[in-house]
CSV table of C-alpha atoms in Angstrom, one decimal:
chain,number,residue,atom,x,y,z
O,1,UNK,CA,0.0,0.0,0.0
O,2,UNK,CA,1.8,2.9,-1.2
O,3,UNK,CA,-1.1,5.9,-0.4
O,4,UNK,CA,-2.5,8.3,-2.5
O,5,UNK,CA,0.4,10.0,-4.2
O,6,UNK,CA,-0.5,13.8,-6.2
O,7,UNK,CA,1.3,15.3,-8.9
O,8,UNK,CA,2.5,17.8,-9.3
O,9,UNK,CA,2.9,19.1,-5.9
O,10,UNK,CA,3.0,22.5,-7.1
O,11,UNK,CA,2.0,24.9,-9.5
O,12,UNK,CA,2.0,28.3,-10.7
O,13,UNK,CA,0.2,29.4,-14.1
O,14,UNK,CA,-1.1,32.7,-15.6
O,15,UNK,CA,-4.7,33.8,-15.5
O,16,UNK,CA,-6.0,32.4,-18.6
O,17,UNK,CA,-4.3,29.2,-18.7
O,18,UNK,CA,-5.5,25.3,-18.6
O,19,UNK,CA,-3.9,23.1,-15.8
O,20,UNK,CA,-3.9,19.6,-15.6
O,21,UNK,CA,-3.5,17.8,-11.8
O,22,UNK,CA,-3.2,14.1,-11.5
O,23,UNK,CA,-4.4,11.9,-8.7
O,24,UNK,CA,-3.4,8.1,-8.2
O,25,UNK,CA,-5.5,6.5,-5.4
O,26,UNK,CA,-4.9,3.6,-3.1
O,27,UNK,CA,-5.7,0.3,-5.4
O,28,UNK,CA,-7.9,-1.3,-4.1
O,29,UNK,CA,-10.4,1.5,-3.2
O,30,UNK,CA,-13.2,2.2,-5.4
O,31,UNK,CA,-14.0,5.7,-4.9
O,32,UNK,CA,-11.9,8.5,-5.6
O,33,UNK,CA,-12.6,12.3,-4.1
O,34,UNK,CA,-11.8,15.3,-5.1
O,35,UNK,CA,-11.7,18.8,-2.6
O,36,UNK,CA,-10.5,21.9,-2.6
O,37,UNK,CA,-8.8,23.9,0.6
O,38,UNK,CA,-8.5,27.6,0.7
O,39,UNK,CA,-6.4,29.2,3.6
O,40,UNK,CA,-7.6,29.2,6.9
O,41,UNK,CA,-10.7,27.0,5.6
O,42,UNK,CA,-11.3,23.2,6.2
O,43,UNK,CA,-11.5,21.1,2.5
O,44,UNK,CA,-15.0,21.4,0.5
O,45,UNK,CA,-15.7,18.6,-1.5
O,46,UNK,CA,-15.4,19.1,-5.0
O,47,UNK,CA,-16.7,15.5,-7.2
O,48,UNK,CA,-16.3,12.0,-6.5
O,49,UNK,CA,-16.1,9.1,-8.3
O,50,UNK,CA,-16.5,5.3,-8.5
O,51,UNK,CA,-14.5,3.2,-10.0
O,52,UNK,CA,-15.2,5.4,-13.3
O,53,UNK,CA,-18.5,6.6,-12.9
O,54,UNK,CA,-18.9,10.2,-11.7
O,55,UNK,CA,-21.6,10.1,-9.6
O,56,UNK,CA,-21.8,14.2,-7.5
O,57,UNK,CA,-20.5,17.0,-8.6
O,58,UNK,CA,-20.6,20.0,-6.3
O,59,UNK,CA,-21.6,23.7,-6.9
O,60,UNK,CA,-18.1,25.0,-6.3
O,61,UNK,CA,-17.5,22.9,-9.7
O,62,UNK,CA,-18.2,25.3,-12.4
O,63,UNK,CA,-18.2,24.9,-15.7
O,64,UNK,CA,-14.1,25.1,-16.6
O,65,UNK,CA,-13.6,22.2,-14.1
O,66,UNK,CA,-13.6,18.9,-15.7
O,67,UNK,CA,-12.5,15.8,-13.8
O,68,UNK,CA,-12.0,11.8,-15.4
O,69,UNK,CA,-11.5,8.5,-13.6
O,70,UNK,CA,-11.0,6.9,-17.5
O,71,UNK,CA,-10.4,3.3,-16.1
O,72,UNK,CA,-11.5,3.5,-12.5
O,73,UNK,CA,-7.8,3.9,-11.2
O,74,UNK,CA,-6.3,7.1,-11.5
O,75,UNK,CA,-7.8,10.2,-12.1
O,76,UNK,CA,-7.3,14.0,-13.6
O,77,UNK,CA,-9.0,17.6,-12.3
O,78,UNK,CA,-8.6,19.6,-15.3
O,79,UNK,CA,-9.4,24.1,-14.8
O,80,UNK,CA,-9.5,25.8,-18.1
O,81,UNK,CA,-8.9,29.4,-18.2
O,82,UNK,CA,-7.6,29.7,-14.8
O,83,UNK,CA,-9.0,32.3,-12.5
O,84,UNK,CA,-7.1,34.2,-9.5
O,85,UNK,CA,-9.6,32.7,-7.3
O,86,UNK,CA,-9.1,29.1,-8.4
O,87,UNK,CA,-5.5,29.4,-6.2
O,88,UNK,CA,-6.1,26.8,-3.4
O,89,UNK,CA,-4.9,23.4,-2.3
O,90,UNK,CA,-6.7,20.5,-4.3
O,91,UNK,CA,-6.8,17.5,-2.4
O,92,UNK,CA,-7.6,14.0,-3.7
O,93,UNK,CA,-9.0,11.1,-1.4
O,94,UNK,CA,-9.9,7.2,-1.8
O,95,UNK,CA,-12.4,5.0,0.3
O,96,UNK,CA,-13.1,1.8,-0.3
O,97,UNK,CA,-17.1,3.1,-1.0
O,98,UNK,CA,-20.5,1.0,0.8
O,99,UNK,CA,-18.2,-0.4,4.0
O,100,UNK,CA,-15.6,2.4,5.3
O,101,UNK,CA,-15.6,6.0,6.1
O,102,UNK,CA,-12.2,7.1,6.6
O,103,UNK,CA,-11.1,8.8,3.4
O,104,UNK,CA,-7.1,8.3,2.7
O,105,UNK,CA,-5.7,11.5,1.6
O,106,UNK,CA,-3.1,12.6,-0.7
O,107,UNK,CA,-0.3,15.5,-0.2
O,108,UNK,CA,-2.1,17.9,-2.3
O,109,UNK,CA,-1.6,20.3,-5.3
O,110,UNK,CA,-0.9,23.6,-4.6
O,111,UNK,CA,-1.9,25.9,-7.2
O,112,UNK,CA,-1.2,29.8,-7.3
O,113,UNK,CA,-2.9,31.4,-10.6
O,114,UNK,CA,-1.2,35.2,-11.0
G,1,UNK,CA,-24.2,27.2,4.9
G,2,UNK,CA,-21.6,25.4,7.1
G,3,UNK,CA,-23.1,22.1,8.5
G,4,UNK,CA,-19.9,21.9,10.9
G,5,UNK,CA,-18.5,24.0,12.4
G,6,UNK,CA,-15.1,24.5,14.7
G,7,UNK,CA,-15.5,28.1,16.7
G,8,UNK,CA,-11.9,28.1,17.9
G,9,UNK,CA,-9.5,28.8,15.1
G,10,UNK,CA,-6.6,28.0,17.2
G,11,UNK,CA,-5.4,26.8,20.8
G,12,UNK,CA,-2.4,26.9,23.0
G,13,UNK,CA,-1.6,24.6,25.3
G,14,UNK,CA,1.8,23.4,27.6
G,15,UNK,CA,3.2,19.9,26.9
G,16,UNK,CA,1.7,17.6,29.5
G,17,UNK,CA,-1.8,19.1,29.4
G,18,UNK,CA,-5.1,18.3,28.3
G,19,UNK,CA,-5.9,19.9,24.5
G,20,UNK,CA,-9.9,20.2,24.0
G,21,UNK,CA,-10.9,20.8,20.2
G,22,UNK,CA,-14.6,21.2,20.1
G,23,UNK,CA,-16.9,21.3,17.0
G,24,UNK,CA,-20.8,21.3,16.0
G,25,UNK,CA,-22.3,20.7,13.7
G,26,UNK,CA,-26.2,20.7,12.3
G,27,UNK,CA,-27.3,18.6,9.7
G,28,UNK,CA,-29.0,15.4,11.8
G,29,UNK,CA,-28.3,12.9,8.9
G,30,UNK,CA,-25.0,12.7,9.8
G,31,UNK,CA,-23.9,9.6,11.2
G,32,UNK,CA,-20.4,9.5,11.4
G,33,UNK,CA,-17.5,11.8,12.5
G,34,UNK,CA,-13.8,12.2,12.2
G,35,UNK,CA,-11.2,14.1,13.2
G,36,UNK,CA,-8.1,14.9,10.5
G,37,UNK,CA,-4.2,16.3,12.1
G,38,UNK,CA,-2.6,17.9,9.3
G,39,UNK,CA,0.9,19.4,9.0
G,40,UNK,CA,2.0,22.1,6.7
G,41,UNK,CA,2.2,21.1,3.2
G,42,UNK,CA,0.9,17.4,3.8
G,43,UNK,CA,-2.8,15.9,3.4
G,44,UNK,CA,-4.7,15.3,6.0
G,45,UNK,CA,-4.0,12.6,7.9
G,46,UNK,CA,-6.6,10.8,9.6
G,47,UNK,CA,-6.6,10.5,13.3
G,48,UNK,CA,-9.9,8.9,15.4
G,49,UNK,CA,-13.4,8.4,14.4
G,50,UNK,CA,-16.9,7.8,16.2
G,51,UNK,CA,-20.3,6.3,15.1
G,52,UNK,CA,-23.5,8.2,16.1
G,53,UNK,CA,-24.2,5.2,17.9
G,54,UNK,CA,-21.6,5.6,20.4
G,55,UNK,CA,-21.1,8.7,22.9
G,56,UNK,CA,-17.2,7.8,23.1
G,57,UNK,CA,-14.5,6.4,21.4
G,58,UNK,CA,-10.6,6.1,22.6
G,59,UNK,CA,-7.2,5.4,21.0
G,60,UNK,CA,-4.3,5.6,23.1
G,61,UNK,CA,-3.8,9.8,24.0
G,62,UNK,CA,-7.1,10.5,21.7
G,63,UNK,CA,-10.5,10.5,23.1
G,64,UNK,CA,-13.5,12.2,21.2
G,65,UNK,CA,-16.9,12.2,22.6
G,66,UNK,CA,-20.2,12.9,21.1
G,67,UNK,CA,-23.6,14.4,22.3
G,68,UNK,CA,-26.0,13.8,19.6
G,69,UNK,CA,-28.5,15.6,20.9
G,70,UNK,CA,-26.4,19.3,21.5
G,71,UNK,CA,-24.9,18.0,18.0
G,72,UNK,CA,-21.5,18.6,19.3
G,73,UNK,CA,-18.3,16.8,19.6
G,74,UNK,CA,-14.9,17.0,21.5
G,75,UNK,CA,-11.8,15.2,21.0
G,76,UNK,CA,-9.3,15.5,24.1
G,77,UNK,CA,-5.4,14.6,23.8
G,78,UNK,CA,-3.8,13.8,27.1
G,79,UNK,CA,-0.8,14.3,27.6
G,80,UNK,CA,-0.5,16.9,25.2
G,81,UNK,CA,3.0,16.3,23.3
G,82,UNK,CA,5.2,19.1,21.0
G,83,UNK,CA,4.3,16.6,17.9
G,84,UNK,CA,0.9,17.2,18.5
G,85,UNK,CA,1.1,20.6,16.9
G,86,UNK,CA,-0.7,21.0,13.8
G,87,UNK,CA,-4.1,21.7,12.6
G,88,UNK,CA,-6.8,19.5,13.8
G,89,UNK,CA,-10.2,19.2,11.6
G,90,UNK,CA,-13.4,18.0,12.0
G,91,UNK,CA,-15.6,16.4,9.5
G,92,UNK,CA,-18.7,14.1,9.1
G,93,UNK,CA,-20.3,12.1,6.9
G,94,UNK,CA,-23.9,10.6,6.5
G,95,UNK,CA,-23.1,7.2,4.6
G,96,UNK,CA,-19.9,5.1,4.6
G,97,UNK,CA,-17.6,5.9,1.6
G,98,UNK,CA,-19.7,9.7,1.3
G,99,UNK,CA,-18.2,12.8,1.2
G,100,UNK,CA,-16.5,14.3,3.9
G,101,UNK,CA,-18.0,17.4,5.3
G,102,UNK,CA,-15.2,19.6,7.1
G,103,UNK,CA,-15.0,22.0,9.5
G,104,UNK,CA,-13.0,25.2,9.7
G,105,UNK,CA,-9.6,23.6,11.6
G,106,UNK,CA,-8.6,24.4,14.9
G,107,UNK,CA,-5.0,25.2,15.2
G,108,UNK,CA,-3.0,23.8,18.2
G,109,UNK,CA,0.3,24.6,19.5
G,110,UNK,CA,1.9,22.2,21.9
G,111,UNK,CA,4.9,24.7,23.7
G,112,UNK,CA,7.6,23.0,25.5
């Protein structure tokens, strides 16, 4: 069991460009979270998926955030035209979905648009 | 909206005390409820969990109690230790494998 592993760990972009952040979960957990942390705020939950269905997306997704779980392992959160306020941590989880609670949590992307 | 809520954003405490991290929260289909330590830079890490069914739960220096019915929940570290310091969330969820609702974070610093 390796743990959720994130890349990249950081990353700084100019307003108006597309970033792509990758997610890798634990193997044998079927559902895959994504959240967001701004400072001094606890993590909001973003989308989810399982295996590669995804199954919530949340307000705070709008419609330049695109997220894939192509063949229910890995997955990608994609912002297109990057915004000053998208700069946040995103956070990816996995939970073996139906039995346990406790999410497993990667180290995070930090992202800084200027 | 916030569902859960932690009113102290941070806490000091001496090494060998007690820490109390409170938090409340008010959506009644919760049924489950965590508590995250994360350092700088890291994920969140998680740390001690209890059902609604119970009104306590303990692991070693980590006890968190709930009172359903004020909707509120504590989690106590005794001793407190200098490794302790970091922030401390809480967070609940109404299904296993569901989303994770968080709270704020309280921060805690352990001083020698």
């Amino acid at each position: 069991d390796t743990g959720v592993s994130q890349d990249p760990r950081h990353k700084i972009t100019k307003r108006g460009q597309n970033v792509t952040f990758r997610c890798d979960p634990i193997s044998e957990h079927n559902r895959l979270y994504w959240y967001r942390q701004t400072l001094g705020q606890g993590p909001e939950f973003l989308t989810y998926f399982q295996n590669e269905a995804q199954l919530e997306k949340s307000r705070l997704l709008s419609d330049r955030f695109s997220a894939e779980r192509p063949k229910g392992s890995f997955s990608t959160l994609e912002i297109q035209r990057t915004e000053q306020g998208d700069s946040a941590m995103y956070l990816c989880a996995s939970v073996w979905g139906g039995l346990n609670y406790e999410q497993y949590f990667g180290p995070g992307t930090r992202l800084t648009v200027t | 909206d916030q569902q859960v809520k932690q009113n102290s954003p941070s806490l000091s405490v001496q090494e060998g005390r007690i820490s109390i991290l409170n938090c409340d929260y008010t959506n009644s289909m919760f049924d489950y409820f965590l508590w995250y330590k994360k350092y700088p830079a890291e994920g969140p890490t998680f740390l001690i969990s209890i059902s609604s069914i119970k009104d306590k739960n303990e692991d070693g220096r980590f006890t968190v109690f709930l009172n359903k019915s004020a909707k509120h929940l504590s989690l106590h570290i005794v001793p407190s230790q200098p490794g302790d310091s970091a922030v401390y969330f809480c967070a609940a969820s109404e299904a296993a494998g569901n989303k994770l609702t968080f709270g704020g974070g309280t921060r805690v610093l352990v001083k020698p």
